[in-house]
Short mmCIF file of C-alpha atoms in Angstrom, two decimals:
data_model
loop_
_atom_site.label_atom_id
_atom_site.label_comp_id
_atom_site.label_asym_id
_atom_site.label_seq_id
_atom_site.Cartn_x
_atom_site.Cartn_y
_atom_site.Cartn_z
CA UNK A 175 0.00 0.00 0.00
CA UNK A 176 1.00 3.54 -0.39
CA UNK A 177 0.91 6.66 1.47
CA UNK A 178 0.42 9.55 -0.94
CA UNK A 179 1.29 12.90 1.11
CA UNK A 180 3.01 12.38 4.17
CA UNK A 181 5.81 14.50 6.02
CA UNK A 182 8.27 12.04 6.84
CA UNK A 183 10.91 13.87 7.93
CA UNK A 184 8.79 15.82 10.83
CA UNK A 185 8.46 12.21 12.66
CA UNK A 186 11.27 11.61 14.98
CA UNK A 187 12.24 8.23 13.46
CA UNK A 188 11.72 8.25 9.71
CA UNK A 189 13.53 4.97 9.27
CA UNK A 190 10.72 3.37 11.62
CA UNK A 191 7.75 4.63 10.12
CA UNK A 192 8.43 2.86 6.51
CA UNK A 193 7.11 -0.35 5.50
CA UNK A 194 4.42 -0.28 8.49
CA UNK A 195 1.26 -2.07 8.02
CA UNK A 196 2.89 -3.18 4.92
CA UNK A 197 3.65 0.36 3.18
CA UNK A 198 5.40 -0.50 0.02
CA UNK A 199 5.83 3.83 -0.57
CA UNK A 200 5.10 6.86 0.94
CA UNK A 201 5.85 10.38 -0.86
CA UNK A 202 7.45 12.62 1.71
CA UNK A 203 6.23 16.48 0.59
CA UNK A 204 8.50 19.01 1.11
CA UNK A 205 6.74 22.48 1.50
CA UNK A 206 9.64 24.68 1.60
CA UNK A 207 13.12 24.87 0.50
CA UNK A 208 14.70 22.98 4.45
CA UNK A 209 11.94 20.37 3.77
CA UNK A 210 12.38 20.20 0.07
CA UNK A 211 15.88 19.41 0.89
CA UNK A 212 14.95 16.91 3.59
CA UNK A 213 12.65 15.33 1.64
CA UNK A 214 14.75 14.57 -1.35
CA UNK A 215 17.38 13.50 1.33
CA UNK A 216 15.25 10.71 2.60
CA UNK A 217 14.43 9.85 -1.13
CA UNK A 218 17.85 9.47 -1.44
CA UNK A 219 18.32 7.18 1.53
CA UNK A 220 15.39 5.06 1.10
CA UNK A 221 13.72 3.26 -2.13
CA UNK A 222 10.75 3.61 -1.19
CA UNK A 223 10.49 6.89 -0.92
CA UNK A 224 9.74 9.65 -3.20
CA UNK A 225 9.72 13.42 -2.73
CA UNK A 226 7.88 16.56 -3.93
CA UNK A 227 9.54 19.84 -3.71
CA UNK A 228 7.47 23.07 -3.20
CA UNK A 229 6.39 26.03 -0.65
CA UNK A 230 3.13 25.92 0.99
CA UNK A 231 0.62 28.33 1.26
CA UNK A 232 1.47 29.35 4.95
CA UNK A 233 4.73 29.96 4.61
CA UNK A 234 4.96 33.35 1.77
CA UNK A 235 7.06 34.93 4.81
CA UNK A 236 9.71 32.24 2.96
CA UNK A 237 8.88 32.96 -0.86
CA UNK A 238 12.23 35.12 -2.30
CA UNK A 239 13.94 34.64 -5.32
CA UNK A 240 16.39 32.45 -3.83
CA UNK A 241 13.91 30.32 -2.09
CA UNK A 242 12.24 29.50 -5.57
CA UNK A 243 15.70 28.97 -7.01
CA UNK A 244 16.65 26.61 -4.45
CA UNK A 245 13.53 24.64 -5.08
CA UNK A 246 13.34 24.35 -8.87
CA UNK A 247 17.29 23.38 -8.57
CA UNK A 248 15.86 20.09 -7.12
CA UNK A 249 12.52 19.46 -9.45
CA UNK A 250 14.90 17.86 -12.01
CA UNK A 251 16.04 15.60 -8.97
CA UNK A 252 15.44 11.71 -10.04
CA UNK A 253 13.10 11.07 -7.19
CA UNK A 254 11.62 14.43 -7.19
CA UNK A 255 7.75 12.79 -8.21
CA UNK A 256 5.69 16.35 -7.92
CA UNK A 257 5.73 20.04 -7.03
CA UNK A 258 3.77 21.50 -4.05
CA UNK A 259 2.35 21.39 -1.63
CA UNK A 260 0.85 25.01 -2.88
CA UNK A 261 -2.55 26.00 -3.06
CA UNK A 262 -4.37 28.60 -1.04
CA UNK A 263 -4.82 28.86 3.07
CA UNK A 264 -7.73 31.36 4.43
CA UNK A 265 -7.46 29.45 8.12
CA UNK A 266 -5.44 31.83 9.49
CA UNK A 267 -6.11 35.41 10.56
CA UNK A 268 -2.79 37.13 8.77
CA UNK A 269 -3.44 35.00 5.74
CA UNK A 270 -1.59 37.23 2.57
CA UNK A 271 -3.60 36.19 -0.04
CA UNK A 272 -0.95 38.32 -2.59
CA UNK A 273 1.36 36.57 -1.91
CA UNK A 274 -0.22 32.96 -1.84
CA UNK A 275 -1.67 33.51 -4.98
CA UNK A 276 2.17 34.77 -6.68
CA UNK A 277 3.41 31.41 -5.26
CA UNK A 278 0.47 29.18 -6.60
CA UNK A 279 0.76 30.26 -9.87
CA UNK A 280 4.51 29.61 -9.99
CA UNK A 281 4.41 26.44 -8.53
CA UNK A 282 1.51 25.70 -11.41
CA UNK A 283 4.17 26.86 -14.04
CA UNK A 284 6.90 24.87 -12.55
CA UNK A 285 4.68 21.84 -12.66
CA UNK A 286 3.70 22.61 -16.25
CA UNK A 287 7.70 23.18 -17.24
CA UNK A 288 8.47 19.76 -15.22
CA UNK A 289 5.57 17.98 -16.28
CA UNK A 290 4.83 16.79 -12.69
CA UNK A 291 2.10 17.10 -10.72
CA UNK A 292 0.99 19.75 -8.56
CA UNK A 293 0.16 18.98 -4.66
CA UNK A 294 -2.65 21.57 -3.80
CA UNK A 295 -3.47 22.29 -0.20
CA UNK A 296 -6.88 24.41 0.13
CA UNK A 297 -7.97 25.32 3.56
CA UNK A 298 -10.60 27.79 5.13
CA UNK A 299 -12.41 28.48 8.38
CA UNK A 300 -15.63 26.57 9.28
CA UNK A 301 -18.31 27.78 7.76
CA UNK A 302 -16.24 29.73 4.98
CA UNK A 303 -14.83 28.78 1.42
CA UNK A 304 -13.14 31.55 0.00
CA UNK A 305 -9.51 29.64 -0.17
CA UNK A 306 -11.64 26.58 -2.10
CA UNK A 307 -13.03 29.49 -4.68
CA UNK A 308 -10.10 31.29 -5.11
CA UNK A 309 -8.61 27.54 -6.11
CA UNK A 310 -10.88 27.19 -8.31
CA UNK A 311 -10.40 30.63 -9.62
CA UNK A 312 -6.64 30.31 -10.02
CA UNK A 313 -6.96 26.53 -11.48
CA UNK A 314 -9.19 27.81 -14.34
CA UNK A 315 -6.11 29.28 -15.86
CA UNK A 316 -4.38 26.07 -15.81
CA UNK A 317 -6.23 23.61 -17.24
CA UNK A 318 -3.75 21.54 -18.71
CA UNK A 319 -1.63 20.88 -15.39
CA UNK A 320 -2.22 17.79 -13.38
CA UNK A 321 -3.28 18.47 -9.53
CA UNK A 322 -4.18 15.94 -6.48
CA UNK A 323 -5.96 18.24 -3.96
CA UNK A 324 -4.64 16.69 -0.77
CA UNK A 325 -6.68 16.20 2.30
CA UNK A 326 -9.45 16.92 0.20
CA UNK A 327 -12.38 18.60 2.23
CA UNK A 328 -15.06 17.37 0.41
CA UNK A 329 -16.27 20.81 -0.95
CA UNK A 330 -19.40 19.86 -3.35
CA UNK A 331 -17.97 22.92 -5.89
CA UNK A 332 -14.46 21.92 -5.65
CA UNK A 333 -15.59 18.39 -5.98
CA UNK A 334 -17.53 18.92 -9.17
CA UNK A 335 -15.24 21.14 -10.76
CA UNK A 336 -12.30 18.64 -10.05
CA UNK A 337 -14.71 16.13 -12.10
CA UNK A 338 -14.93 18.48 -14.54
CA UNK A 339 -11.51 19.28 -15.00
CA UNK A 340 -11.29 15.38 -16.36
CA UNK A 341 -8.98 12.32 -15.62
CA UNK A 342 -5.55 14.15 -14.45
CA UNK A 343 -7.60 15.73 -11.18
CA UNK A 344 -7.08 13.66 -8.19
CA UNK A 345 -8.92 13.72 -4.73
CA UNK A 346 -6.33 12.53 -1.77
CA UNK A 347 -8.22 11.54 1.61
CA UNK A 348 -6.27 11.47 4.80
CA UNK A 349 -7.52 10.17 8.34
CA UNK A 350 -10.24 12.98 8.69
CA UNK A 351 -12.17 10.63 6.60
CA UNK A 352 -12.99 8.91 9.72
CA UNK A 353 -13.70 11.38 12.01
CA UNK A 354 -17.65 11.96 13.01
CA UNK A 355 -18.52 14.98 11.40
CA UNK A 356 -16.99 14.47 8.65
CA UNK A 357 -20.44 14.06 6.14
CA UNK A 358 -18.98 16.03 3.25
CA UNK A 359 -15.74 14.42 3.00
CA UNK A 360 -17.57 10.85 3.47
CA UNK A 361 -20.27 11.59 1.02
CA UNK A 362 -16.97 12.47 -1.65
CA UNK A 363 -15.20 9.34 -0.61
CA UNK A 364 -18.61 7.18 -1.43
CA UNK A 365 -19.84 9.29 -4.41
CA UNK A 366 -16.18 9.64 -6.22
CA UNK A 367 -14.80 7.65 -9.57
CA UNK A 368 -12.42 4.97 -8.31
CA UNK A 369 -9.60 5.77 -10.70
CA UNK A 370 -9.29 9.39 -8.95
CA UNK A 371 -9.40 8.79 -5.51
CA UNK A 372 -5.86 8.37 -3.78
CA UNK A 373 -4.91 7.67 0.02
CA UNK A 374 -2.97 9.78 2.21
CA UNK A 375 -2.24 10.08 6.22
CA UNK A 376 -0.68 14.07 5.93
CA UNK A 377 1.28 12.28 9.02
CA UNK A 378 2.25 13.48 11.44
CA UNK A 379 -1.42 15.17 11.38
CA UNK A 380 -5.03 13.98 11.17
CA UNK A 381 -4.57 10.51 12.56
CA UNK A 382 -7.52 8.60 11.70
CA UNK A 383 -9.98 6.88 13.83
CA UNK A 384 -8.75 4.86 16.12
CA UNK A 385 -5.26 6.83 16.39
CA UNK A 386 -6.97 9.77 16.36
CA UNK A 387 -5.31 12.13 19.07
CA UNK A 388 -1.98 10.82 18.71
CA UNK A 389 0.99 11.49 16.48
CA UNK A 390 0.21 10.24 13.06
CA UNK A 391 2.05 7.73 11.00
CA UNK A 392 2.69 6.42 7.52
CA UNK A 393 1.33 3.34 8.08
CA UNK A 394 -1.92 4.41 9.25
CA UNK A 395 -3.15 5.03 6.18
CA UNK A 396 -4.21 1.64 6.26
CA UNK A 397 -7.04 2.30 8.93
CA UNK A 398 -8.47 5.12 5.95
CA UNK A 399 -8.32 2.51 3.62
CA UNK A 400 -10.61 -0.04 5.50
CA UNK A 401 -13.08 2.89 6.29
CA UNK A 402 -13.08 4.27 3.11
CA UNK A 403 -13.84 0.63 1.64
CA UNK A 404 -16.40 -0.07 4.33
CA UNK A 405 -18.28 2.83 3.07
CA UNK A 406 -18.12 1.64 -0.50
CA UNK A 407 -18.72 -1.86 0.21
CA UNK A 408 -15.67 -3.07 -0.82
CA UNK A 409 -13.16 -5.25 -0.12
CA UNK A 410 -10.14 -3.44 1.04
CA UNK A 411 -7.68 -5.12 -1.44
CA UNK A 412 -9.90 -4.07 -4.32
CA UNK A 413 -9.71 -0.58 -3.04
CA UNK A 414 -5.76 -0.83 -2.03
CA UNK A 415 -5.34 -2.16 -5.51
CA UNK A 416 -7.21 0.59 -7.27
CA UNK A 417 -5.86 3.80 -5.06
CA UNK A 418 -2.00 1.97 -5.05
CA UNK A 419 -2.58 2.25 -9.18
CA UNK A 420 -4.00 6.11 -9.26
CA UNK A 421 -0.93 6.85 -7.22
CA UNK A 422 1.51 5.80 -9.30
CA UNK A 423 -0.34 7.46 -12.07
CA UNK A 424 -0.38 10.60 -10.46
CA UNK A 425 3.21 10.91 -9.52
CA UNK A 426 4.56 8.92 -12.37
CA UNK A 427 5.90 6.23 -9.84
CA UNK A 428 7.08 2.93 -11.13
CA UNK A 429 5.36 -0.30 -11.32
CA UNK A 430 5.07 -1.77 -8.32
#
């Protein structure tokens, strides 16, 4: 099975957490140019690891020239499997939507130039959506460029408009899944084409159900996977087998 978006190198031993549950990859995102670096460093170390290289959304106090030279110096990087994650971030009260916007639509261009895909993070306060329409806004530009909107929130707009956008849109769903109140992103998980959905822990955040509360973990991903099926009615291997595939799609991994 693979983990799809997870931050490898913030868990304290990286070396532990692979191969868990029977992980046969993970891709470790690195959202700035330190954990860019990192995360092409465990690439490096470990086969089964791939890398992205990016700057998120949160962190434009870090977008310079040099930062974005540092990072596309590493997109050409063998194990360097997509760009991101980027997107747009309305959580937080000192959000700079300027600025999150300049470094969406460069990280869009570099994954156009590299022909990799983009890793979009889109994230608002309850009850708002203004970072999931100004996504949408921003994506209609690029409609040639293949995304996976991690941890995605279920959003029925950004759902159907991912639809729309056709076969190289991709839904990641990480341990919230599992939580409660989660209707929208369950009703997305049920509803969604098989061949877009892909599997993701975001570790060490959003440990599913029944981790949730404690550090999360690569391997975890597996306890999404047997919800996620449950719902469906399906047998987790079909579903391991079909999400395992999308991934390697996505990022262009190798047969397994």
């Amino acid at each position: 099975m693979i983990d799809s978006h997870t931050h490898l190198d913030y868990i304290d031993d990286p070396a532990g957490a692979r191969g868990e549950l029977g992980l046969s990859a993970m891709v470790c995102i690195g959202a700035s140019p330190q954990h860019a670096r990192n995360a092409v460093a465990l690439a490096e170390q470990f086969e089964d690891v791939y890398a992205t290289v990016g700057l998120h959304p949160t962190d434009t106090d870090e977008d310079s020239p040099d930062a974005r030279a540092q990072i596309e110096a590493l997109v050409s990087h063998p194990r360097v499997v997509g760009i991101g994650e980027s997107g747009l971030d309305d959580y937080w009260d000192d959000t700079k939507r300027a600025a999150q916007v300049s470094g969406f639509e460069w990280q869009l261009d570099l994954a156009r130039r590299s022909g990799k895909v983009l890793v979009i993070h889109t994230r608002d306060k309850a009850g708002q959506d203004s970072a999931h329409r100004g996504v949408m806004d921003v994506l209609r530009a690029w409609p040639d460029v293949p995304v996976i909107l991690h941890c995605f929130s279920g959003h029925p707009e950004l759902l159907r408009f991912g639809l729309e956008r056709g076969e190289q849109t991709y839904f990641g769903f990480a341990g919230n899944t599992t939580y409660r109140n989660a209707q929208e992103i369950q009703a997305a998980a049920r509803d969604l084409p098989l061949t877009r959905m892909l599997l993701e822990t975001d570790a060490p955040f959003l440990a599913p159900v029944p981790k949730r509360g404690k550090p999360n973990r690569p391997g975890y991903v597996r306890h999404t996977l047997e919800f996620i099926a449950a719902l469906r009615g399906l047998d987790p291997a079909e579903l391991e087998a079909a999400t395992d595939a999308n991934t390697r799609r996505a990022y262009g991994l190798p047969p397994a």
